[in-house]
Coordinates of C-alpha atoms in Angstrom, one line a residue:
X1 CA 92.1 -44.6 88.3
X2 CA 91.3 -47.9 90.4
X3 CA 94.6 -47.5 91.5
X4 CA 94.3 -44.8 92.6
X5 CA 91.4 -44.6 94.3
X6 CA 92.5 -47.9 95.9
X7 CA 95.4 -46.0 97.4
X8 CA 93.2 -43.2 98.8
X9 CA 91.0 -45.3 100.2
X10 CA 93.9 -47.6 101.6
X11 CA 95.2 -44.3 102.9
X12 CA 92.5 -42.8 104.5
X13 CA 91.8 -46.8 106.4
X14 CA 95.6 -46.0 107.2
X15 CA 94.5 -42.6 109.1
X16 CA 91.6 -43.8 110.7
X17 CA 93.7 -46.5 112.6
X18 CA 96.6 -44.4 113.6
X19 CA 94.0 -41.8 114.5
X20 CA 92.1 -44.0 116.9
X21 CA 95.1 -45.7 118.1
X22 CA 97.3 -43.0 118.4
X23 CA 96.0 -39.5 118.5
X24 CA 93.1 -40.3 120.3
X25 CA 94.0 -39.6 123.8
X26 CA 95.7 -36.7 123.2
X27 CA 92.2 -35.2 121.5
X28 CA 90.3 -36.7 124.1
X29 CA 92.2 -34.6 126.9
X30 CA 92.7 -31.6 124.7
X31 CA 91.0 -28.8 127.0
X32 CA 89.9 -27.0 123.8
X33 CA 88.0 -30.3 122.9
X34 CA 84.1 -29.8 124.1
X35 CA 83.0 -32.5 122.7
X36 CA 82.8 -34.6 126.6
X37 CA 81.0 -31.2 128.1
X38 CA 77.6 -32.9 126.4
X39 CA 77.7 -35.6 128.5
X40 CA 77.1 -32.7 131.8
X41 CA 73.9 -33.4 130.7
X42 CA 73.6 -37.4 132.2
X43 CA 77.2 -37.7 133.8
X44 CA 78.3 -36.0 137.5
X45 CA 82.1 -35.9 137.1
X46 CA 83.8 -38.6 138.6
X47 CA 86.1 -38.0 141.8
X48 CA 89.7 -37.4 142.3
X49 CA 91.4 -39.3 145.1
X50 CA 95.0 -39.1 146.2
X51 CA 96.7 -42.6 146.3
X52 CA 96.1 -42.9 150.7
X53 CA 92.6 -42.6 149.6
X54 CA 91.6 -38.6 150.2
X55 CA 89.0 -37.0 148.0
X56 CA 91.2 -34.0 146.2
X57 CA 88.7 -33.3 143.9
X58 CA 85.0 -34.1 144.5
X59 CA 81.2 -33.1 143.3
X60 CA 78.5 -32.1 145.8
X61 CA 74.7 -31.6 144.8
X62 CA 72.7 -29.0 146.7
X63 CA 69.1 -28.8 147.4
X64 CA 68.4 -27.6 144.2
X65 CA 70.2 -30.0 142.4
X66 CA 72.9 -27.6 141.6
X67 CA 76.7 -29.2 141.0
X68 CA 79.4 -27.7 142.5
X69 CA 83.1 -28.7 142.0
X70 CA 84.9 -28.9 145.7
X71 CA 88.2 -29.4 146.5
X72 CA 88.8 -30.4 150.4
X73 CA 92.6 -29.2 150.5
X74 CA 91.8 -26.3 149.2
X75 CA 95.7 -24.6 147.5
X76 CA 97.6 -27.4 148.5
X77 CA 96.9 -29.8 145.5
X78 CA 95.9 -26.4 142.9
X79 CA 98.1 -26.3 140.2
X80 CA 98.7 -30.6 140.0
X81 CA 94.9 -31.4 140.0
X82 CA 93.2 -28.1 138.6
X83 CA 90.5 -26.4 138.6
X84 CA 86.9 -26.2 136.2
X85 CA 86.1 -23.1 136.2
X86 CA 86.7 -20.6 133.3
X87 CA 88.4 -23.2 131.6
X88 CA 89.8 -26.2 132.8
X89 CA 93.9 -26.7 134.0
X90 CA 95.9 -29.6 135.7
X91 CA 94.6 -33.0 135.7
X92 CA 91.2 -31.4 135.6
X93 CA 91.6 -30.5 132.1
X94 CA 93.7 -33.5 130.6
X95 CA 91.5 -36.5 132.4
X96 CA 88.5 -34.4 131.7
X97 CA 87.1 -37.3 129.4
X98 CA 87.4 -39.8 131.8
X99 CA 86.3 -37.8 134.7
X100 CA 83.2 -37.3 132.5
X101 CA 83.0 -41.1 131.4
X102 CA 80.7 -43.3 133.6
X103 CA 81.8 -47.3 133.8
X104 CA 79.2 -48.0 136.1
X105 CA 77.5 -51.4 136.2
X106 CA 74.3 -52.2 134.0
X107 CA 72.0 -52.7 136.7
X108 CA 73.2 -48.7 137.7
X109 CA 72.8 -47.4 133.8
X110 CA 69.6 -48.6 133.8
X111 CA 68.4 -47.3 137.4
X112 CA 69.6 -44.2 136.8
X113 CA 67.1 -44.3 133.3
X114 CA 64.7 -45.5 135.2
X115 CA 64.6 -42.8 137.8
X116 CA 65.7 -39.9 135.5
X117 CA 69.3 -39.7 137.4
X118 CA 72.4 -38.8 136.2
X119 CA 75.5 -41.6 136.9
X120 CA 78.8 -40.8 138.4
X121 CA 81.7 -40.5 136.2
X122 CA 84.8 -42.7 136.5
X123 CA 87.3 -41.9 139.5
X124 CA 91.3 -40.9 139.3
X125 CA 93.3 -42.7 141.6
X126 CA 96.7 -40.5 141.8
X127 CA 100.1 -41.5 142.3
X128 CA 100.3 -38.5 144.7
X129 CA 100.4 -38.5 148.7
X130 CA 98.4 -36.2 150.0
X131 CA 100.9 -36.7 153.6
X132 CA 103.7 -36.1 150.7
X133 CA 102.2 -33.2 149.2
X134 CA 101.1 -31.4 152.6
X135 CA 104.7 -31.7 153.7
X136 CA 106.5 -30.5 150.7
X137 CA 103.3 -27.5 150.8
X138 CA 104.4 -26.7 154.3
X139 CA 108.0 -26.8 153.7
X140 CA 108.3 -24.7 150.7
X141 CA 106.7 -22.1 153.3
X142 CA 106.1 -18.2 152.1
X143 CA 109.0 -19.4 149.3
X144 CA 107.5 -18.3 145.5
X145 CA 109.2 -21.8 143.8
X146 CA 108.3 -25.7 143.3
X147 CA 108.7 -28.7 145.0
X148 CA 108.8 -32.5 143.0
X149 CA 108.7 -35.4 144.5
X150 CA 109.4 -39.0 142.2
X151 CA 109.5 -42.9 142.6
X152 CA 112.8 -43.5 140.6
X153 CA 112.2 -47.1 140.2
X154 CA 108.5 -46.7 138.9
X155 CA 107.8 -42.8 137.8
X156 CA 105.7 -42.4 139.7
X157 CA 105.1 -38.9 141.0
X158 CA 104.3 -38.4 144.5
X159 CA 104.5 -34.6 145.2
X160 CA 104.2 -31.8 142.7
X161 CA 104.3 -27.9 144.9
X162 CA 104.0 -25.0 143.0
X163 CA 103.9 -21.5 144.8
X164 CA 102.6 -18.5 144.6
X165 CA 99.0 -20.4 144.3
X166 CA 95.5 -20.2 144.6
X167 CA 91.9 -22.0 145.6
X168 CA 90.4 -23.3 143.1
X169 CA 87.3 -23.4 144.7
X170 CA 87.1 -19.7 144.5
X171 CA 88.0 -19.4 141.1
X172 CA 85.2 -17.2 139.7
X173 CA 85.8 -14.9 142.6
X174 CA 89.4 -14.2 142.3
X175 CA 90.1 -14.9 138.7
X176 CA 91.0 -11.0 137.7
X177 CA 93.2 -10.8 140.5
X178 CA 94.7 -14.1 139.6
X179 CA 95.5 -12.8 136.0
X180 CA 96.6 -9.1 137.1
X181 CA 100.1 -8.1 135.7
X182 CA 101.0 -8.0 139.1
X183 CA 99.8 -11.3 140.4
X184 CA 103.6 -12.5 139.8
X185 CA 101.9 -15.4 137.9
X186 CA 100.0 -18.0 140.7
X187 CA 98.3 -19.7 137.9
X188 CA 101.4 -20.7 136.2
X189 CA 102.9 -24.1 137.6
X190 CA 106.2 -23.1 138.4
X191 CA 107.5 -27.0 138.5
X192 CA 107.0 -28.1 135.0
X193 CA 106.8 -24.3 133.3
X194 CA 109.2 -22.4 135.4
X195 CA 112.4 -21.8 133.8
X196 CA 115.4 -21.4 136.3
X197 CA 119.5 -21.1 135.8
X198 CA 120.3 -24.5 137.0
X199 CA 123.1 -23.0 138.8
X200 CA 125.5 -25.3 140.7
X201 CA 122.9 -28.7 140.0
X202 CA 124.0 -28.3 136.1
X203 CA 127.4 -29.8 137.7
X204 CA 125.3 -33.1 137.5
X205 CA 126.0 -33.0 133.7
X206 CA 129.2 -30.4 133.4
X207 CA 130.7 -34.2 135.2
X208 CA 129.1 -36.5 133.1
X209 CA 130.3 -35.0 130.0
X210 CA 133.6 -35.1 131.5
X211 CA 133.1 -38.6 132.2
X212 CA 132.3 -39.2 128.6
X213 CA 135.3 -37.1 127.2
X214 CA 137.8 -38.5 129.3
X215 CA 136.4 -41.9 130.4
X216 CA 140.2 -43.2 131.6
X217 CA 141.7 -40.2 132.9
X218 CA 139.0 -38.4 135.4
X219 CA 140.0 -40.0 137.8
X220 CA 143.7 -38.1 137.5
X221 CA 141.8 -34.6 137.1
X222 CA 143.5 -32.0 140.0
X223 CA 143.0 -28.5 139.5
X224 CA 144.6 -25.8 142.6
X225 CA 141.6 -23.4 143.2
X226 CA 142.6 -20.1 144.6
X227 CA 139.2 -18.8 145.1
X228 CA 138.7 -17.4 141.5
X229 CA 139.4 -17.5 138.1
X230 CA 139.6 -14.9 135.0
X231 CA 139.8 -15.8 131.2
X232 CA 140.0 -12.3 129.4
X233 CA 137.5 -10.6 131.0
X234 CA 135.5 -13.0 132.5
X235 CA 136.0 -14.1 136.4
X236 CA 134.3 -16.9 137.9
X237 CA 134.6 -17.0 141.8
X238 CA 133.5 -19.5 144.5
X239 CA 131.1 -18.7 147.0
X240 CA 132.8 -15.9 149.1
X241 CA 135.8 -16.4 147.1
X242 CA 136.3 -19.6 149.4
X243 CA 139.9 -21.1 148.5
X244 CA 139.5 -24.7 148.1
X245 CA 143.3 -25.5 147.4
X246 CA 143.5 -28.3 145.4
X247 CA 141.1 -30.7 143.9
X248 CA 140.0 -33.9 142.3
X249 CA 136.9 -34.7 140.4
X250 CA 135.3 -35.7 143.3
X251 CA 136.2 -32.8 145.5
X252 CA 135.2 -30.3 143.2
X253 CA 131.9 -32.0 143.0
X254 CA 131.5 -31.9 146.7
X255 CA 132.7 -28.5 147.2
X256 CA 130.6 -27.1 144.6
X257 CA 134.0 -25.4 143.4
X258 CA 133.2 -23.1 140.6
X259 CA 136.4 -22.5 139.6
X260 CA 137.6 -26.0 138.8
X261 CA 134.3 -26.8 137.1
X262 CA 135.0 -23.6 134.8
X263 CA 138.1 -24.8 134.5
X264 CA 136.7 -28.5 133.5
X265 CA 134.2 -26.2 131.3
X266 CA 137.1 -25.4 128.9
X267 CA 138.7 -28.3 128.6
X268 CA 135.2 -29.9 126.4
X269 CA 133.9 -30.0 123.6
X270 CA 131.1 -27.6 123.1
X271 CA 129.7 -29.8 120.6
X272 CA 129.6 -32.6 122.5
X273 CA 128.4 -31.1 125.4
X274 CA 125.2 -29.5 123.6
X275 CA 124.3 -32.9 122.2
X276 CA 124.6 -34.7 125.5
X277 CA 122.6 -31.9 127.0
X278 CA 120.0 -32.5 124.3
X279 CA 120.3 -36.0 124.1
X280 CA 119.1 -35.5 128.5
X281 CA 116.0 -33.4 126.8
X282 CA 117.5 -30.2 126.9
X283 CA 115.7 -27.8 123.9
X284 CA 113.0 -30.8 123.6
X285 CA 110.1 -32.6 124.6
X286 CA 109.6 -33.9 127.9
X287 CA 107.5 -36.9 128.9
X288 CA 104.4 -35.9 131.0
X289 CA 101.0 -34.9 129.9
X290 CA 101.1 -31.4 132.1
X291 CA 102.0 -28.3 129.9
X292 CA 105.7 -27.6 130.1
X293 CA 108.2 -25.3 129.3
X294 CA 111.3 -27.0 127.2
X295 CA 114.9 -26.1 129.2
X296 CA 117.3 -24.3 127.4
X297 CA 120.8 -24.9 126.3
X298 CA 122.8 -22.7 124.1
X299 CA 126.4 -23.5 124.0
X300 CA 128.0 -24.8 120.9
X301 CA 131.4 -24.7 118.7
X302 CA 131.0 -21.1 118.5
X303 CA 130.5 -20.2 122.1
X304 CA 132.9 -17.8 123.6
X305 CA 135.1 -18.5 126.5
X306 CA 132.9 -16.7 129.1
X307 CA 130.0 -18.5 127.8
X308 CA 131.5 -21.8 127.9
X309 CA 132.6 -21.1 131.9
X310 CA 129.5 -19.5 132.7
X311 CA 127.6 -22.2 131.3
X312 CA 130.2 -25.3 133.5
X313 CA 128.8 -23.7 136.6
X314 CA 125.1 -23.7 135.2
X315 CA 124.9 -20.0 134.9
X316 CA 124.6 -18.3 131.5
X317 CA 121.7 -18.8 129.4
X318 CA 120.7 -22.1 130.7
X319 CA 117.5 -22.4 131.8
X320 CA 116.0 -25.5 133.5
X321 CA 112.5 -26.6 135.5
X322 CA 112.6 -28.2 138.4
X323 CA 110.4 -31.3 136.8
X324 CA 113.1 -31.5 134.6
X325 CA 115.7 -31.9 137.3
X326 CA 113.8 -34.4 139.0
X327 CA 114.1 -36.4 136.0
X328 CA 117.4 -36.2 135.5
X329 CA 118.1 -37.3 139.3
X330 CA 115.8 -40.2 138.6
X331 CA 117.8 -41.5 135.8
X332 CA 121.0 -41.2 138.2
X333 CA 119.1 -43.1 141.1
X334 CA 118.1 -45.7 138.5
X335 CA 121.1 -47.1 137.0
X336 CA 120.8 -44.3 134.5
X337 CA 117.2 -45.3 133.4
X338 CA 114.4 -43.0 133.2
X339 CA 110.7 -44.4 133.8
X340 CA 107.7 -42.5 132.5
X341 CA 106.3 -40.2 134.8
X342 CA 103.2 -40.8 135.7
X343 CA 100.4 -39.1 138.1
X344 CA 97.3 -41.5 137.8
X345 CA 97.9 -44.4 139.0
X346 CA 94.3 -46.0 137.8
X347 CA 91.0 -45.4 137.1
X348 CA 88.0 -46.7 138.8
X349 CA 83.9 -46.5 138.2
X350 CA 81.4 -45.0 141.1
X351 CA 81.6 -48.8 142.6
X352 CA 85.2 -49.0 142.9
X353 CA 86.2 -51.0 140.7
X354 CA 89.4 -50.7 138.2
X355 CA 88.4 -49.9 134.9
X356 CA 92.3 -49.6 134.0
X357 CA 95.3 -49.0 135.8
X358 CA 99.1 -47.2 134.8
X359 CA 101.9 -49.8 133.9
X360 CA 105.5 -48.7 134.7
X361 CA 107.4 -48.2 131.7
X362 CA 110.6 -47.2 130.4
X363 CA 110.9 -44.0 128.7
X364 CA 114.8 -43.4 128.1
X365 CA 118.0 -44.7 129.1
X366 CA 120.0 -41.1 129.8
X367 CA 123.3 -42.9 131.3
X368 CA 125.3 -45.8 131.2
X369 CA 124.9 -47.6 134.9
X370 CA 128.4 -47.1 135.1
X371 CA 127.8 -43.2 134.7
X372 CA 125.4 -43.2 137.1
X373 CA 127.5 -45.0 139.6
X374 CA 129.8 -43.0 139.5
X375 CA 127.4 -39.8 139.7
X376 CA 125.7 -41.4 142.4
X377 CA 129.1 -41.7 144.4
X378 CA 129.6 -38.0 144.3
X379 CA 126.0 -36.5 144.5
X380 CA 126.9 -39.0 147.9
X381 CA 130.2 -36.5 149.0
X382 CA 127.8 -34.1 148.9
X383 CA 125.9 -35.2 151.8
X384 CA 128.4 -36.9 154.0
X385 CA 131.1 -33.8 153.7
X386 CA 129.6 -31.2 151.5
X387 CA 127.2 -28.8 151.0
X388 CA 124.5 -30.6 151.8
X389 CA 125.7 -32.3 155.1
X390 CA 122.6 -30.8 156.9
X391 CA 120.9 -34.4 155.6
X392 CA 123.7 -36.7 156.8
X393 CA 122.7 -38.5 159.7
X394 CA 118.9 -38.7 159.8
X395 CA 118.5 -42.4 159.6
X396 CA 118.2 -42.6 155.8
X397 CA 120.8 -42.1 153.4
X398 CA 120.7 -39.2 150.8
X399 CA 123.0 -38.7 147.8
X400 CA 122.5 -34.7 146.3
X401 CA 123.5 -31.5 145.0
X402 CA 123.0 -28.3 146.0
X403 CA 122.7 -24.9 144.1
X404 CA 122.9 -21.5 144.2
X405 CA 121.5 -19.8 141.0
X406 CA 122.2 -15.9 140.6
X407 CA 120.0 -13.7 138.0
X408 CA 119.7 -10.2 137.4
X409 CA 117.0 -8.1 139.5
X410 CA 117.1 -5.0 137.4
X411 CA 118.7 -5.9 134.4
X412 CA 122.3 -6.1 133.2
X413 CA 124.0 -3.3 134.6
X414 CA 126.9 -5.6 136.0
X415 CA 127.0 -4.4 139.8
X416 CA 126.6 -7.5 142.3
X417 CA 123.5 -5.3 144.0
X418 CA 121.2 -6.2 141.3
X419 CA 121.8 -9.8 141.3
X420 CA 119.9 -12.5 143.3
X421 CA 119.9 -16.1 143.8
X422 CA 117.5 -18.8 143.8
X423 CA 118.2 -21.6 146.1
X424 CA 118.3 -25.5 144.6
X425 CA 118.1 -29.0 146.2
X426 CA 118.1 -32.0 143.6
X427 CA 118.8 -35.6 145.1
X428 CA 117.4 -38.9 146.4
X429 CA 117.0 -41.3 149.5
X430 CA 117.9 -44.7 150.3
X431 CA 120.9 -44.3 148.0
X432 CA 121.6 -48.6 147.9
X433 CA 118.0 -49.1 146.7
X434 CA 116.7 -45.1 146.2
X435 CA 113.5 -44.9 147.2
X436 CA 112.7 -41.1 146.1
X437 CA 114.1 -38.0 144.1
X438 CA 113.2 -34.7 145.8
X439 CA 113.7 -31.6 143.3
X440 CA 113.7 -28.2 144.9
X441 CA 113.3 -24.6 143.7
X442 CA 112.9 -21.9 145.8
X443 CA 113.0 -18.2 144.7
X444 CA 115.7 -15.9 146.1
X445 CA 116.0 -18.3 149.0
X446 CA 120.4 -17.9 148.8
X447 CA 122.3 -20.7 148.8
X448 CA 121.3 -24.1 148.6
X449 CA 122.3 -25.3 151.8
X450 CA 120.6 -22.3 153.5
X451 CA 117.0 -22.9 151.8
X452 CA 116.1 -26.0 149.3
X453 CA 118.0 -28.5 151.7
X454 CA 116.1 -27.2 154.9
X455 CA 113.2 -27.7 152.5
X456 CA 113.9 -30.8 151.0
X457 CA 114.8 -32.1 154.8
X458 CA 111.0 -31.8 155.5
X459 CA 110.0 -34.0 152.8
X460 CA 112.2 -36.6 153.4
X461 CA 111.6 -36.6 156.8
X462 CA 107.7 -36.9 156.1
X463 CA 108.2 -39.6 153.6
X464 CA 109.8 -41.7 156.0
X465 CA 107.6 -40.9 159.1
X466 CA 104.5 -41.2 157.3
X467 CA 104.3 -42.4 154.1
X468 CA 107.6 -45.3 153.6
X469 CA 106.2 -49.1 154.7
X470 CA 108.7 -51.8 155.6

């Protein structure tokens, strides 16, 4: 019996530590937990700045010493920083602890006693630009999709867009119509929880499983594309059935051809393929504190032909958000190592002064540096002679991919009328020393070229005009 209580009690000292070490954050910025709420009663939530110092998220007292939640730019910053009313979302809801956690000085603890007052709770500093964000707000125009914007070297997040949106401070006003069935969901944020075919940006990893496979001969790859393809009763085309004669690796990459990279498609391993796509996070856990949707990949050993094409292009049943994209790129602009992403980039009492700060760490190595070289080489092509040449020439170098993502309108009923296509921009700056990864997602926008590069244009362009310091 000693024993044995010994264990228990050994045990439950065991819990306790990995509790307080390791669940506790996570319980902390649960938005179920109500525990903080209590302190309403002596702490004024703390302030929410963007990282060039503008109040995104601030409390105002009136006359009557009534507390009201503001937030100065209004839709632009909604779904990334949240809102407190009816609930809590965003960074709102998941730094609610701290926001509601005063590290003011003692002499200010003790004033505020003194004079019955409440303090001020503890300020985020965020990794986002509000110049950034405005830009990539702007840009993504009357366009329902999502805009991210990354620091490859760091994880740092810059920019996170989501549209349709709202105000959050109108909240109470507007929240029926907000959660109407017809609303085409502005509360959902589209960037980490929208699900989207990848379309042609899957090509990213259709290569580098090719690279794997056949790591001394892809460089010998040639296919003769005649516009389309059929395989039983399957037939991939390229866009408008464009003949792009004959291709290598490379030039199938740059041309977006979707006929060699079906072609490529049957040549792997299904296997293989689904464990490199999961081994990328695919059907997983992603690293970010937002709520997220896990992207989807289905293929395996027992995939049929037409799956396995459809699925080389990035069309079947993959499903991917455009947070997850960014990621992806950011490990391909960073020698094929992923940093965590991150969106605070420190924490500060009413006085200004750090209480604690964001360290850049690795999460995962995705890619062999050599992998991404050679990725980074072709997502290159794209720009310089491909279908992203609209950002050649701008003073900056940009290495991308384009995509054009068809899904059905009105369900399957196999005529081309009741299809559409989402346009896609993944891809990153300075391509020597890449400075940022700009993911783009924008709903029934056509072709890639025709919408999310125009889009992700805009962003680059404000990075480097406003935000970049040499």
């Amino acid at each position: 019996m000693a024993y044995l209580f010994s264990a228990m009690f050994l045990s439950l000292v065991g819990y306790l530590v990995y509790f307080n070490v390791v669940l506790i954050d996570g319980v902390n910025r649960n938005p179920n937990n109500s525990k903080r709420d209590a302190q309403e009663a002596y702490v004024i939530r703390g302030t929410i700045y963007s990282s060039d110092g503008e109040v995104l998220a601030g409390t105002n007292i009136d006359e009557e010493g009534n507390e009201i939640r503001v937030y100065p730019w209004s839709n632009v910053f909604a779904h990334i920083v949240g809102y407190t009313v009816n609930g809590k979302s965003g960074l709102e809801a998941i730094y609610n602890n701290d926001l509601m956690t005063s590290n003011s000085s003692i002499q200010d603890q003790v004033g505020s006693e003194k004079n019955n007052e409440k303090l001020r709770g503890d300020s985020l500093v965020l990794t986002l630009d509000s110049r950034l964000q405005e830009a990539a707000y702007n840009a993504l125009g009357a366009y329902k999709g999502a805009v991210v914007v990354m620091e490859p070297s760091t994880g740092k997040v810059l920019a996170m867009v989501s549209k349709p949106d709202f105000d959050p401070n109108d909240m109470a006003n507007q929240w029926e119509i907000l959660n109407a069935d017809d609303s085409q969901s502005p509360l959902l944020n589209r960037a980490t929880q929208g699900l989207y075919p990848p379309g042609s940006t899957f090509k990213i990893l259709t290569t580098l499983e090719y690279l794997r496979e056949f790591p001394n001969d892809y460089m010998n790859y040639t296919y003769d594309c005649q516009g389309s393809m059929s395989q039983g009763d399957v037939t991939i085309k390229c866009y408008d059935y464009e003949v792009h004669g004959f291709e290598d690796l490379q030039g199938s990459f740059q041309h977006s051809c979707n006929t060699s990279f079906a072609n490529i498609g049957l040549q792997l391993d299904n296997d293989k393929f689904a464990q490199m796509c999961e081994s990328v996070m695919f059907n997983g856990k992603l690293p970010t504190v937002l709520p997220y949707s896990s992207s989807q990949f289905t293929l395996n050993g027992n995939s049929s032909v037409g799956e396995t094409m459809q699925t080389a292009i990035g069309q079947g049943d993959t499903l991917v958000s455009p947070f997850h994209m960014a990621l992806i790129v950011s490990a391909v602009a960073n020698d094929g190592v992923l940093m965590t992403p991150y969106f605070v980039d420190h924490i500060e009492n009413s006085d200004g002064i750090k209480v604690s700060d964001t360290k850049a760490i690795q999460y995962k190595k995705l890619m062999e540096s050599d992998e991404a070289r050679i990725l980074n080489e072709y997502m290159q092509s794209v720009v310089n002679g491909g279908t992203a040449s609209s950002l050649s020439g701008m003073g900056y170098s940009v290495a991308g991919k384009t995509g054009s993502a068809e899904y059905e309108v009105n369900g399957n009923t196999g005529s081309e009328d009741n299809f559409s296509t989402h346009s896609w921009f993944v891809g990153f700056s300075n391509v020597e020393d890449p400075d940022i990864v700009v993911s783009v997602i924008a709903e029934d926008g056509g072709t890639g070229s025709s919408a999310a590069v125009p889009i992700a244009r805009e962003v680059f362009n404000s990075y480097y005009n406003y935000v970049k310091t040499y």
